[in-house]
Coordinates of C-alpha atoms in Angstrom, one line a residue:
Chain D
M16 CA 13.6 1.2 15.0
R17 CA 10.3 -0.1 13.2
E18 CA 6.9 0.8 14.2
S19 CA 6.2 -2.7 14.9
E20 CA 9.1 -2.8 17.4
I21 CA 8.2 0.4 19.1
I22 CA 4.5 -0.8 19.7
D23 CA 5.7 -4.1 21.0
L24 CA 8.0 -2.3 23.4
F25 CA 5.2 0.1 24.7
L26 CA 2.6 -3.1 25.1
R27 CA 5.4 -4.7 27.3
H28 CA 5.4 -1.6 29.6
L29 CA 2.0 -0.5 29.6
K30 CA -0.1 -3.0 31.5
R31 CA -2.9 -0.6 32.4
Q32 CA -5.5 -0.4 29.5
G33 CA -8.9 1.1 29.2
D34 CA -12.5 -0.8 29.4
L35 CA -11.3 -2.0 26.0
P36 CA -8.0 -3.4 25.2
L37 CA -5.6 -1.5 22.9
G38 CA -5.9 -2.4 19.2
D39 CA -9.3 -1.1 18.1
D40 CA -9.8 2.3 16.2
A41 CA -10.0 4.2 19.4
G42 CA -9.8 3.7 23.2
A43 CA -13.0 3.4 25.3
L44 CA -14.1 4.1 28.9
R45 CA -17.3 3.2 30.7
F46 CA -19.1 6.5 31.6
G47 CA -22.3 5.6 33.6
D48 CA -24.5 3.9 30.8
K49 CA -22.5 5.2 28.1
W50 CA -19.1 4.8 26.4
L51 CA -16.5 7.4 26.0
V52 CA -14.5 7.0 23.0
A53 CA -11.0 8.7 22.6
T54 CA -8.5 8.3 19.9
N55 CA -5.4 10.3 18.7
D56 CA -3.5 10.6 15.4
M57 CA -0.5 12.8 14.7
L58 CA 0.0 14.4 11.5
V59 CA 3.5 15.1 10.4
R60 CA 4.0 17.2 7.5
K61 CA 7.1 15.6 5.9
T62 CA 5.6 12.2 5.7
D63 CA 1.8 12.9 5.9
V64 CA 1.2 15.8 3.9
P65 CA 2.2 15.8 0.1
D66 CA 3.1 19.1 -1.6
V67 CA -0.1 19.2 -3.6
M68 CA -2.0 19.3 -0.5
T69 CA -3.2 22.9 0.8
P70 CA -2.7 23.8 4.3
E71 CA -6.3 24.2 4.7
Q72 CA -6.8 20.4 3.5
A73 CA -4.2 19.3 5.9
G74 CA -5.7 21.0 8.8
F75 CA -9.1 19.6 7.8
K76 CA -7.6 16.1 7.5
A77 CA -5.9 16.3 10.9
V78 CA -9.5 16.6 12.1
T79 CA -11.0 13.8 9.7
M80 CA -8.6 11.1 10.6
N81 CA -9.4 11.3 14.2
V82 CA -13.3 11.7 13.8
S83 CA -13.2 8.8 11.3
D84 CA -11.9 6.5 14.1
V85 CA -14.5 7.7 16.5
A86 CA -17.2 7.1 13.8
A87 CA -15.8 3.5 13.3
M88 CA -16.4 2.9 17.0
G89 CA -20.2 3.9 16.5
A90 CA -19.7 7.0 18.5
E91 CA -20.9 10.5 18.0
P92 CA -17.9 13.0 18.1
V93 CA -18.2 15.3 20.8
G94 CA -14.8 17.3 21.2
F95 CA -11.4 17.7 19.5
L96 CA -8.1 18.7 20.8
F97 CA -4.9 19.3 19.3
S98 CA -1.2 19.9 19.8
L99 CA 0.9 21.8 17.2
G100 CA 4.8 21.3 16.8
V101 CA 5.9 24.5 14.7
P102 CA 9.1 25.0 13.1
P103 CA 10.7 28.5 14.1
G104 CA 10.6 29.8 10.4
L105 CA 7.2 28.4 9.3
D106 CA 5.3 30.7 7.1
A107 CA 2.4 32.7 8.8
D108 CA 0.2 32.1 5.8
Y109 CA 0.7 28.5 6.0
M110 CA -0.2 28.3 9.6
E111 CA -3.3 30.4 9.1
G112 CA -4.2 27.9 6.3
I113 CA -3.8 25.1 8.8
A114 CA -6.1 27.1 11.6
R115 CA -8.7 27.7 8.7
G116 CA -8.8 24.0 7.9
I117 CA -9.0 22.8 11.3
G118 CA -11.7 25.4 11.9
E119 CA -13.7 24.4 8.8
A120 CA -13.7 20.9 9.9
L121 CA -15.0 21.5 13.3
N122 CA -17.8 23.5 11.8
F123 CA -18.3 20.6 9.1
Y124 CA -18.4 17.8 11.9
G125 CA -20.1 20.2 14.4
I126 CA -17.6 19.6 17.3
P127 CA -16.0 22.0 19.6
V128 CA -12.2 22.4 20.4
L129 CA -11.6 21.6 23.9
S130 CA -7.8 22.4 24.3
A131 CA -4.8 23.2 22.2
D132 CA -1.1 23.5 22.7
T133 CA 1.8 25.0 20.6
N134 CA 5.4 24.1 20.7
E135 CA 8.4 24.6 18.8
A136 CA 9.5 21.5 16.6
D137 CA 11.8 20.7 13.7
D138 CA 8.6 19.5 11.6
L139 CA 5.2 20.9 11.4
I140 CA 3.2 18.5 13.5
I141 CA -0.4 18.3 14.3
D142 CA -1.6 15.9 16.9
G143 CA -5.1 15.7 16.8
I144 CA -7.3 13.9 19.4
A145 CA -11.2 13.2 19.2
L146 CA -13.6 12.2 21.8
G147 CA -16.9 10.6 21.1
V148 CA -19.9 9.1 22.9
T149 CA -22.0 6.2 22.0
E150 CA -24.4 3.8 24.0
R151 CA -23.2 0.8 21.9
L152 CA -19.6 0.3 21.1
L153 CA -18.7 -0.9 17.6
T154 CA -15.3 -2.9 17.8
R155 CA -13.2 -4.8 15.3
S156 CA -14.0 -8.1 17.1
G157 CA -17.8 -8.5 16.8
A158 CA -18.2 -10.1 13.2
R159 CA -20.2 -13.3 13.3
P160 CA -20.7 -16.2 10.6
G161 CA -23.6 -15.5 8.5
D162 CA -23.1 -11.5 8.7
L163 CA -22.8 -9.6 5.6
V164 CA -19.6 -7.5 4.9
C165 CA -20.3 -3.9 3.8
V166 CA -18.7 -0.8 2.9
T167 CA -19.8 3.0 2.6
G168 CA -19.0 5.0 -0.5
D169 CA -16.7 3.8 -3.1
L170 CA -13.1 2.6 -3.0
G171 CA -9.8 3.3 -4.9
R172 CA -9.8 7.2 -5.5
A173 CA -7.7 8.2 -2.7
L174 CA -4.8 6.0 -4.1
A175 CA -5.7 6.6 -7.9
G176 CA -5.5 10.4 -7.0
L177 CA -2.1 10.0 -5.2
L178 CA -0.7 8.0 -8.3
V179 CA -2.0 10.6 -10.8
W180 CA -0.2 13.2 -8.9
K181 CA 3.0 11.2 -8.1
H182 CA 3.3 10.2 -11.7
D183 CA 1.9 13.2 -13.3
I184 CA -0.6 11.1 -15.2
E185 CA -2.8 13.1 -17.6
V186 CA -6.4 12.6 -17.1
S187 CA -9.4 14.8 -17.8
E188 CA -10.1 17.5 -15.4
K189 CA -13.2 15.6 -14.4
T190 CA -11.4 12.6 -13.6
K191 CA -8.7 14.3 -11.7
K192 CA -11.3 16.2 -9.7
A193 CA -13.2 13.1 -8.8
L194 CA -9.8 11.6 -7.6
Y195 CA -8.5 14.5 -5.9
D196 CA -11.5 15.1 -3.9
K197 CA -11.0 11.9 -2.3
F198 CA -7.2 12.1 -2.2
L199 CA -7.1 15.5 -0.8
E200 CA -10.3 16.1 0.9
P201 CA -11.7 12.8 2.3
R202 CA -14.6 13.1 4.8
A203 CA -15.2 10.8 7.9
R204 CA -18.5 8.9 7.7
V205 CA -19.9 10.3 10.8
S206 CA -23.8 9.8 10.5
E207 CA -23.3 6.4 9.2
G208 CA -21.0 5.4 12.2
V209 CA -23.9 6.6 14.5
S210 CA -26.6 4.5 12.6
L211 CA -24.2 1.6 12.4
S212 CA -23.9 1.7 16.3
K213 CA -27.4 0.3 16.6
V214 CA -27.1 -2.5 14.1
A215 CA -23.6 -3.5 12.9
S216 CA -21.7 -6.4 14.6
S217 CA -18.3 -5.0 13.8
A218 CA -16.7 -2.0 12.0
I219 CA -13.5 -0.4 11.1
D220 CA -12.4 2.6 9.1
I221 CA -10.3 2.4 6.0
S222 CA -6.9 4.1 6.9
D223 CA -4.5 1.3 5.5
G224 CA -6.6 -0.1 2.8
L225 CA -9.5 -2.4 2.4
A226 CA -7.4 -5.5 2.3
K227 CA -5.6 -4.7 5.5
E228 CA -8.8 -3.7 7.3
L229 CA -10.7 -7.0 6.4
H230 CA -7.7 -9.1 7.6
L231 CA -7.8 -7.1 10.8
I232 CA -11.7 -7.8 11.3
A233 CA -11.2 -11.5 10.6
K234 CA -8.3 -12.0 12.9
M235 CA -9.8 -10.1 15.8
S236 CA -13.3 -11.6 15.2
G237 CA -11.9 -15.1 14.9
V238 CA -13.7 -15.5 11.6
G239 CA -13.3 -16.0 7.9
I240 CA -14.4 -13.5 5.3
E241 CA -15.4 -14.0 1.7
I242 CA -15.7 -11.1 -0.6
R243 CA -17.0 -11.0 -4.2
P244 CA -14.6 -8.8 -6.1
E245 CA -17.4 -7.7 -8.4
S246 CA -19.2 -6.3 -5.6
I247 CA -16.5 -3.9 -4.4
P248 CA -17.6 -0.3 -5.2
I249 CA -15.1 1.2 -7.7
R250 CA -15.7 4.2 -9.9
D251 CA -14.8 4.6 -13.4
E252 CA -12.2 7.2 -12.7
V253 CA -10.3 4.5 -10.8
A254 CA -10.4 2.1 -13.7
E255 CA -9.1 4.8 -16.0
V256 CA -6.1 5.2 -14.1
A257 CA -5.6 1.5 -13.5
E258 CA -5.5 0.9 -17.3
I259 CA -2.9 3.6 -17.8
L260 CA -0.7 2.2 -15.2
G261 CA -1.2 -1.4 -16.1
L262 CA -2.8 -2.3 -12.9
S263 CA -6.2 -3.8 -12.2
P264 CA -8.8 -1.4 -10.5
L265 CA -9.4 -4.1 -7.8
E266 CA -5.8 -4.0 -6.7
I267 CA -6.2 -0.2 -6.3
A268 CA -9.2 -0.5 -4.5
L269 CA -7.9 -3.0 -2.2
A270 CA -4.7 -1.2 -1.5
S271 CA -6.0 2.5 -1.4
G272 CA -5.6 3.7 2.2
E273 CA -7.0 7.0 4.0
E274 CA -10.5 6.4 2.2
F275 CA -12.0 6.8 5.7
E276 CA -14.9 4.7 4.5
L277 CA -16.4 2.4 7.0
V278 CA -16.1 -1.4 6.6
F279 CA -18.7 -3.1 8.7
T280 CA -20.6 -6.5 9.3
V281 CA -24.2 -6.6 9.9
S282 CA -26.7 -9.6 10.3
P283 CA -28.8 -10.1 7.2
E284 CA -32.0 -9.4 9.0
L285 CA -30.9 -6.0 10.1
V286 CA -29.6 -4.9 6.8
D287 CA -32.9 -3.5 5.6
A288 CA -33.2 -1.3 8.5
M289 CA -30.1 0.9 7.6
D290 CA -31.0 4.4 6.3
F291 CA -27.7 5.2 4.3
K292 CA -26.0 4.0 0.9
F293 CA -23.7 1.2 1.2
S294 CA -22.4 -1.8 -0.7
V295 CA -22.7 -5.5 0.3
M296 CA -19.3 -6.8 -0.8
G297 CA -19.3 -10.5 0.9
Q298 CA -20.0 -12.4 4.0
V299 CA -18.5 -13.9 7.0
M300 CA -17.8 -17.5 7.4
E301 CA -16.6 -19.9 10.1
G302 CA -12.9 -20.3 10.0
N303 CA -10.3 -17.7 9.4
G304 CA -8.5 -15.8 6.6
V305 CA -9.9 -13.3 3.8
Y306 CA -10.8 -14.6 0.5
L307 CA -11.8 -13.3 -2.9
A308 CA -14.6 -15.6 -4.2
S309 CA -15.9 -15.9 -7.7
D310 CA -18.1 -18.6 -9.3
E311 CA -15.0 -20.0 -10.8
E312 CA -12.4 -19.8 -7.9
R313 CA -11.8 -18.9 -4.4
R314 CA -8.3 -17.4 -3.7
P315 CA -6.9 -15.8 -0.4
L316 CA -6.8 -12.0 -0.5
P317 CA -3.2 -10.6 0.0
R318 CA -2.7 -8.0 2.7
L319 CA -2.0 -5.5 0.0
G320 CA -0.9 -2.0 0.9
W321 CA -0.3 0.6 -1.8
E322 CA 3.5 0.0 -1.3
H323 CA 3.0 -3.2 -3.0
L324 CA 2.0 -1.5 -6.2
G325 CA 5.7 -0.7 -6.7
D326 CA 5.6 2.9 -5.2
Q327 CA 8.0 4.1 -2.8
K328 CA 6.6 5.1 0.4
I329 CA 5.8 8.9 0.2
Y330 CA 3.8 9.4 3.0
N331 CA 2.5 7.1 6.0
R332 CA -0.8 5.4 5.8
Chain A
M20 CA 6.1 33.0 14.4
R21 CA 5.8 33.6 18.1
E22 CA 3.6 31.4 20.2
S23 CA 1.2 34.3 21.1
E24 CA 0.9 34.9 17.2
I25 CA -0.1 31.4 16.6
I26 CA -2.4 31.2 19.5
D27 CA -4.3 34.6 18.2
L28 CA -4.4 33.2 14.9
F29 CA -6.3 29.9 15.8
L30 CA -8.5 31.7 18.1
R31 CA -9.8 33.7 15.0
H32 CA -10.6 30.6 13.3
L33 CA -11.9 28.3 15.9
K34 CA -15.3 29.6 16.8
R35 CA -16.6 26.4 18.4
Q36 CA -15.3 25.8 21.8
G37 CA -16.5 23.3 24.6
D38 CA -18.6 24.1 27.6
L39 CA -15.8 26.0 29.2
P40 CA -14.1 28.7 26.9
L41 CA -10.4 28.0 26.0
G42 CA -7.9 29.4 28.3
D43 CA -8.2 27.3 31.5
D44 CA -5.9 24.3 32.4
A45 CA -7.9 22.0 30.5
G46 CA -11.0 21.8 28.3
A47 CA -14.3 20.6 29.7
L48 CA -17.6 19.1 28.4
R49 CA -20.8 18.4 30.4
F50 CA -21.4 14.6 30.6
G51 CA -24.7 14.1 32.4
D52 CA -24.2 15.3 36.1
K53 CA -20.5 15.2 35.6
W54 CA -17.7 17.1 33.9
L55 CA -15.2 15.3 31.5
V56 CA -12.1 17.2 31.5
A57 CA -9.5 17.0 28.5
T58 CA -6.1 18.4 28.2
N59 CA -3.0 17.9 25.9
D60 CA 0.5 19.0 26.3
M61 CA 3.5 18.1 23.9
L62 CA 6.8 17.4 25.2
V63 CA 9.7 17.9 22.6
R64 CA 13.1 16.5 23.4
K65 CA 15.1 19.2 22.0
T66 CA 13.4 21.8 23.9
D67 CA 11.8 20.3 27.0
V68 CA 14.0 17.5 28.0
P69 CA 17.4 18.6 29.4
D70 CA 20.4 16.2 28.8
V71 CA 20.4 15.5 32.5
M72 CA 17.0 14.0 32.4
T73 CA 16.7 10.2 31.7
P74 CA 14.3 8.8 29.3
E75 CA 12.3 7.4 32.2
Q76 CA 12.1 10.7 33.8
A77 CA 11.0 12.4 30.4
G78 CA 8.4 9.6 29.9
F79 CA 7.1 9.9 33.4
K80 CA 6.9 14.0 33.1
A81 CA 4.9 13.4 29.8
V82 CA 2.1 12.0 32.0
T83 CA 2.6 14.2 34.8
M84 CA 2.4 17.4 33.0
N85 CA -0.9 16.4 31.6
V86 CA -2.3 14.7 34.8
S87 CA -1.3 18.0 36.6
D88 CA -3.8 20.1 34.5
V89 CA -6.5 17.8 35.1
A90 CA -5.8 17.9 38.8
A91 CA -6.0 21.7 38.5
M92 CA -9.5 21.4 37.3
G93 CA -10.5 19.5 40.4
A94 CA -10.6 16.4 38.2
E95 CA -9.9 12.7 38.9
P96 CA -7.7 11.5 36.1
V97 CA -9.3 8.6 34.3
G98 CA -7.4 7.9 31.2
F99 CA -4.2 8.8 29.2
L100 CA -3.5 8.8 25.6
F101 CA -0.5 9.6 23.8
S102 CA 1.3 10.2 20.4
L103 CA 5.0 9.5 19.6
G104 CA 7.1 11.2 17.1
V105 CA 10.2 9.1 16.7
P106 CA 13.4 9.9 14.7
P107 CA 14.5 7.1 12.4
G108 CA 17.9 6.5 14.3
L109 CA 16.4 6.7 17.8
D110 CA 18.4 4.4 20.1
A111 CA 16.1 1.5 21.0
D112 CA 17.3 1.5 24.9
Y113 CA 16.2 5.4 25.0
M114 CA 12.8 4.5 23.4
E115 CA 12.4 1.6 26.0
G116 CA 13.2 4.1 28.9
I117 CA 10.4 6.4 27.5
A118 CA 7.9 3.5 27.5
R119 CA 9.0 2.5 31.0
G120 CA 8.6 5.9 32.3
I121 CA 5.1 6.4 30.8
G122 CA 4.2 2.9 32.2
E123 CA 5.6 3.9 35.7
A124 CA 3.7 7.0 35.6
L125 CA 0.4 5.3 34.7
N126 CA 1.0 3.0 37.7
F127 CA 1.6 5.8 39.9
Y128 CA -1.4 7.7 38.9
G129 CA -3.5 4.6 38.6
I130 CA -4.7 5.4 35.1
P131 CA -5.0 3.3 31.9
V132 CA -3.7 4.0 28.4
L133 CA -6.6 4.4 26.0
S134 CA -4.9 5.0 22.9
A135 CA -1.4 5.3 21.5
D136 CA -0.1 6.4 18.0
T137 CA 3.5 6.3 16.5
N138 CA 5.0 8.4 13.7
E139 CA 8.4 9.2 12.1
A140 CA 9.4 12.6 13.0
D141 CA 12.8 14.5 13.1
D142 CA 12.4 15.4 16.8
L143 CA 11.4 12.9 19.6
I144 CA 8.2 14.1 20.4
I145 CA 5.6 12.7 23.1
D146 CA 2.2 14.3 22.8
G147 CA 0.4 13.4 26.0
I148 CA -3.5 13.7 26.5
A149 CA -5.3 13.1 29.8
L150 CA -8.9 12.9 30.5
G151 CA -10.5 13.4 33.9
V152 CA -13.8 13.5 35.5
T153 CA -15.3 15.7 38.3
E154 CA -18.7 16.9 39.6
R155 CA -17.4 20.3 40.2
L156 CA -15.1 22.0 38.0
L157 CA -12.3 24.2 39.3
T158 CA -11.6 27.1 36.9
R159 CA -9.0 30.1 37.0
S160 CA -11.8 32.5 37.1
G161 CA -13.7 31.6 40.4
A162 CA -11.5 33.6 43.0
R163 CA -13.4 35.9 45.3
P164 CA -12.6 38.8 47.5
G165 CA -12.0 37.5 50.8
D166 CA -10.8 34.1 49.8
L167 CA -7.3 32.8 51.0
V168 CA -4.6 32.2 48.4
C169 CA -2.8 28.9 49.1
V170 CA -0.4 26.5 47.6
T171 CA 0.6 22.9 47.9
G172 CA 4.1 21.9 48.7
D173 CA 7.1 24.1 48.4
L174 CA 8.2 26.3 45.6
G175 CA 11.7 27.0 43.9
R176 CA 13.3 23.6 43.7
A177 CA 12.6 23.0 40.1
L178 CA 14.3 26.1 39.0
A179 CA 17.0 25.9 41.6
G180 CA 17.7 22.2 40.3
L181 CA 18.0 23.6 36.7
L182 CA 20.4 26.4 37.8
V183 CA 22.6 23.8 39.8
W184 CA 22.8 21.6 36.8
K185 CA 23.2 24.4 34.1
H186 CA 25.9 26.5 36.0
D187 CA 27.4 23.2 37.5
I188 CA 27.1 24.6 41.0
E189 CA 28.8 22.7 43.7
V190 CA 26.4 22.0 46.5
S191 CA 26.1 18.8 48.8
E192 CA 24.7 15.6 47.6
K193 CA 21.7 16.0 50.0
T194 CA 20.9 19.5 48.5
K195 CA 21.3 18.3 45.1
K196 CA 19.0 15.4 45.7
A197 CA 16.3 17.7 47.1
L198 CA 16.4 19.8 44.1
Y199 CA 16.8 17.2 41.4
D200 CA 13.8 15.2 42.9
K201 CA 11.7 18.3 42.0
F202 CA 13.6 19.4 38.8
L203 CA 13.5 15.8 37.2
E204 CA 10.8 13.9 38.8
P205 CA 8.0 16.3 39.7
R206 CA 4.5 14.8 40.6
A207 CA 1.1 15.9 40.0
R208 CA -1.2 16.8 43.0
V209 CA -3.8 14.5 42.1
S210 CA -5.5 13.8 45.5
E211 CA -5.4 17.4 46.4
G212 CA -7.1 18.5 43.2
V213 CA -9.9 16.0 43.9
S214 CA -10.2 17.3 47.4
L215 CA -10.1 21.0 46.2
S216 CA -13.0 20.2 43.8
K217 CA -15.4 20.4 47.0
V218 CA -14.1 23.5 48.4
A219 CA -11.9 25.7 46.3
S220 CA -13.1 28.7 44.4
S221 CA -10.3 28.5 41.9
A222 CA -7.1 26.7 41.1
I223 CA -4.3 26.7 38.7
D224 CA -1.3 24.2 38.5
I225 CA 2.2 25.8 38.5
S226 CA 3.5 25.3 34.8
D227 CA 5.1 28.8 34.1
G228 CA 5.9 29.8 37.8
L229 CA 4.0 31.2 40.8
A230 CA 4.2 34.9 39.7
K231 CA 2.6 34.2 36.2
E232 CA -0.1 31.8 37.5
L233 CA -1.1 34.3 40.2
H234 CA -1.5 37.1 37.4
L235 CA -3.6 34.6 35.5
I236 CA -6.0 33.9 38.4
A237 CA -6.2 37.6 39.3
K238 CA -6.9 38.6 35.6
M239 CA -9.3 35.8 34.8
S240 CA -11.2 36.2 38.1
G241 CA -11.4 40.0 37.9
V242 CA -9.8 40.4 41.3
G243 CA -6.6 41.5 43.0
I244 CA -4.3 39.3 45.0
E245 CA -2.0 40.2 48.0
I246 CA 0.8 37.9 48.7
R247 CA 2.9 37.9 51.9
P248 CA 6.3 37.0 50.7
E249 CA 7.3 35.5 54.0
S250 CA 4.5 32.9 53.6
I251 CA 5.7 31.4 50.4
P252 CA 6.9 27.9 51.2
I253 CA 10.5 27.7 50.3
R254 CA 12.9 25.2 51.4
D255 CA 16.4 25.8 52.7
E256 CA 18.0 24.1 49.6
V257 CA 16.7 26.8 47.4
A258 CA 18.0 29.6 49.5
E259 CA 21.5 27.9 49.4
V260 CA 21.5 28.2 45.6
A261 CA 20.0 31.6 45.6
E262 CA 22.8 32.8 47.9
I263 CA 25.6 31.2 45.6
L264 CA 23.9 33.0 42.5
G265 CA 23.3 36.3 44.2
L266 CA 19.7 36.0 43.8
S267 CA 16.9 36.1 46.3
P268 CA 15.1 32.8 47.4
L269 CA 11.8 34.5 46.6
E270 CA 12.8 35.4 43.1
I271 CA 13.6 31.7 42.4
A272 CA 10.2 30.6 43.9
L273 CA 8.3 33.0 42.0
A274 CA 9.7 32.2 38.7
S275 CA 10.3 28.5 38.9
G276 CA 8.1 26.5 36.4
E277 CA 7.0 23.1 36.1
E278 CA 6.7 22.8 39.9
F279 CA 3.2 21.3 39.2
E280 CA 2.0 22.4 42.6
L281 CA -1.5 23.6 42.9
V282 CA -2.3 27.3 43.7
F283 CA -5.8 27.7 44.8
T284 CA -8.2 30.1 46.5
V285 CA -10.7 29.1 49.2
S286 CA -13.0 30.9 51.5
P287 CA -11.6 31.1 55.1
E288 CA -14.7 29.2 56.6
L289 CA -13.8 26.2 54.3
V290 CA -10.1 26.1 54.9
D291 CA -10.1 24.0 58.1
A292 CA -12.1 21.2 56.3
M293 CA -9.2 20.5 53.9
D294 CA -7.3 17.3 54.6
F295 CA -3.9 17.9 53.2
K296 CA -0.7 20.0 53.6
F297 CA -0.7 23.3 52.1
S298 CA 0.5 27.1 52.8
V299 CA -1.7 30.2 53.1
M300 CA 0.2 32.9 51.2
G301 CA -2.2 35.7 51.0
Q302 CA -5.5 36.8 50.2
V303 CA -8.0 37.8 47.4
M304 CA -8.9 41.6 47.3
E305 CA -11.4 43.6 45.4
G306 CA -9.6 45.4 42.5
N307 CA -6.9 43.9 40.2
G308 CA -3.3 43.2 40.1
V309 CA -1.0 41.1 42.2
Y310 CA 0.9 42.6 45.1
L311 CA 3.8 41.6 47.3
A312 CA 2.7 42.9 50.8
S313 CA 4.5 43.2 54.1
D314 CA 3.9 45.3 57.1
E315 CA 6.1 48.0 55.7
E316 CA 5.4 48.1 52.0
R317 CA 3.0 47.1 49.2
R318 CA 4.6 46.7 45.6
P319 CA 3.3 45.0 42.4
L320 CA 4.6 41.5 41.7
P321 CA 6.4 41.3 38.3
R322 CA 5.4 38.6 36.0
L323 CA 8.7 37.0 36.7
G324 CA 9.5 34.0 34.6
W325 CA 12.9 32.2 35.0
E326 CA 14.0 33.8 31.9
H327 CA 14.0 37.0 33.8
L328 CA 16.9 35.6 36.1
G329 CA 19.4 36.1 33.2
D330 CA 19.1 32.6 31.9
Q331 CA 18.9 31.7 28.4
K332 CA 16.0 29.7 27.5
I333 CA 16.9 26.1 27.6
Y334 CA 13.8 24.5 27.5
N335 CA 10.0 25.7 27.2
R336 CA 8.0 26.4 30.3

C-alpha cells in the first residue's frame, strides 16, 4: 500500500478529530485559554537512519523532528515521550548511543521525558511524541495576500550533505563539515517558533523540502505565492556540490528535506518586530499556486522533492 | 538486550523528567490547576497480536491499552495519537480493519485523534499515545495503611481465553464467548477512573497481572498488602478452564494480564461514596510485601505472571 492510500483509508474511518483538523504539523486541543499541541513521528532505522549517522545523532534527530513540528505551530515544547522497538540482537553500545542522543536532545531543548515504552521488534524503531503549549496557534492555513514569505536559516545543506555521502563526492573538510552539520545534526527552531506565534500568519517546518512546503501553505491558505529565487538563502557549500553534480543550487535548496527550518508568512508591518535572523523570499498573492518570479519571467515552481534529482530513495523524508 | 537493561540504560541518560517521576502508568505535567497526563504503548503484531485476533480487535486494543493507562491516573482521556509501521506487502483489507478498529475505539471512548504518522517498517506496528486531564492525579504510590484494596470487574478471563485458544481446549460456546470477550475485546475503565480520581489513594491498571500490580503498589507506596483470596472476583468460566488444565482459578486470576481492570486503594470511609461496581479484595497494612491471608494461614503472594503457568511467551504482557 502507498502511504497516500493508507492515509485516505484512515481518514475514512477516523471521524473524530481535535480542535484543529488533521493536516497540520501537529494536532491541537483547547486547554483553558491556551492550546495544547501534540505531534508524533516515527523513525525507522532501515529507512530513516543512513549508515553514516551515529546512534547519538539518530536519537537526537528523533527528538528534533518532533520538536520541530511543535515549533512550527508556534508552541513551546513542554514534554517528550517515546516508544522503542528493539531487535533482539541489537548491540548494547548502539542502544546506549540512542539513549545518550535522546538525553542530549532533551537537555538541548530543555524538555522532560514524560513516558517511555520498550518492545521487541524486527527493526530498530523510535516513535517520538512531543507536546507543546501556545496562546496563539500557527497553522498552515493563515497566509493572507500581501504577507511576506520568509524562512529561518539557510537551505540545501541537508540534501547536499546526503549527496556528498551517497556519491562519495570529494570536498574540503570545511565544506563537508558545513553540510554534515545540517545533514546529520539538524536543530529545531524553537525560540523562533515561539516568537512567530505572536506575529506570523502561517508557518510550517521544512520536512519534505521548501518546494513542497510552499505548495502546502498556498493550498491550505487558498492563496498564491511568489518567490524570488535569488532571495532564497543558499550557502556556498551547497553551490559547490551542485556544480560537481551538474545541478543548480536552487534545485537542491528547493528539494532539500529535513532542514527543520521554519517557513512562515507575516504581514509587512509586523516584520520589523521580529527578533531573530530570517530571509524574506517572496510574497503571498491573491490566486493560487507557487511561482518563481524574476524581473524577466514568472514560472510555476514544481513540487520538487529530492527524489526528482535522480536519486533513489534511501530514506523517507 | 533484556527489557530491564534497556530501561536502566535510558534512566541513566534521561535526567529530565516531568512533574511526576517515570514509573507510573503515565507521565504527567502541571497545566494551570489541572494535570495533563500522557502515555504511550506500542503494539507489535508479531508479539502482541495473536492470530485469532481480528485487525479490528487489534486496532481497538491499541487504543484501549493507552486509554487504560490514562484512566489508571484518574484522568479523562482527551486525545489520541498514533504512528503506524506498515510492512510493504501488508494486505489492504487487514490495514482497513486496523483503521476501523481504531475508529470504533475512538467513538467508544469519545476521544478525537490529534495526529497520525505512517512509515514503512518490517513489522506491523501501532504506537498509540493517549492524553488525559484530571484535577487530582492517582499514582501507584499513594496507598496508606488501613485503606481497602479493591478491583473493578472480574479477573482471569483474559488469560483463560488465551489458554483456551492456545491449547485448543474444548469448552461450550457460551464459556468461550465469555472468555474471548475479555481476551480479544477488553475495555478500559474510563468512567471508573474519573470517579476514582476524587476518592482513591492509589490506582493501577492490570497490564501484567494482578499479582505484579499489587507488588508495584506495595513497593511504590512503601506499604504491605493483604489479600483475601476468596474475595478476588473470578467467574465460573475461569474455574472451568482451570479445572481442565489442572490449575487453580486463583493462579489464573493472579497471573492474567491485559485485563485492563483498575486495582485501587481507598479509605474505608470513602468507599460508600463510589458509584460503580467493584470488589473489596483486602487491605493495606504497615510494612511491606503482598500476602494472601485466610483464617488459617498467611503466605507471601508470588509475583506470578502467566509465563509461570508453564506457557511459552507468545506475546508480551
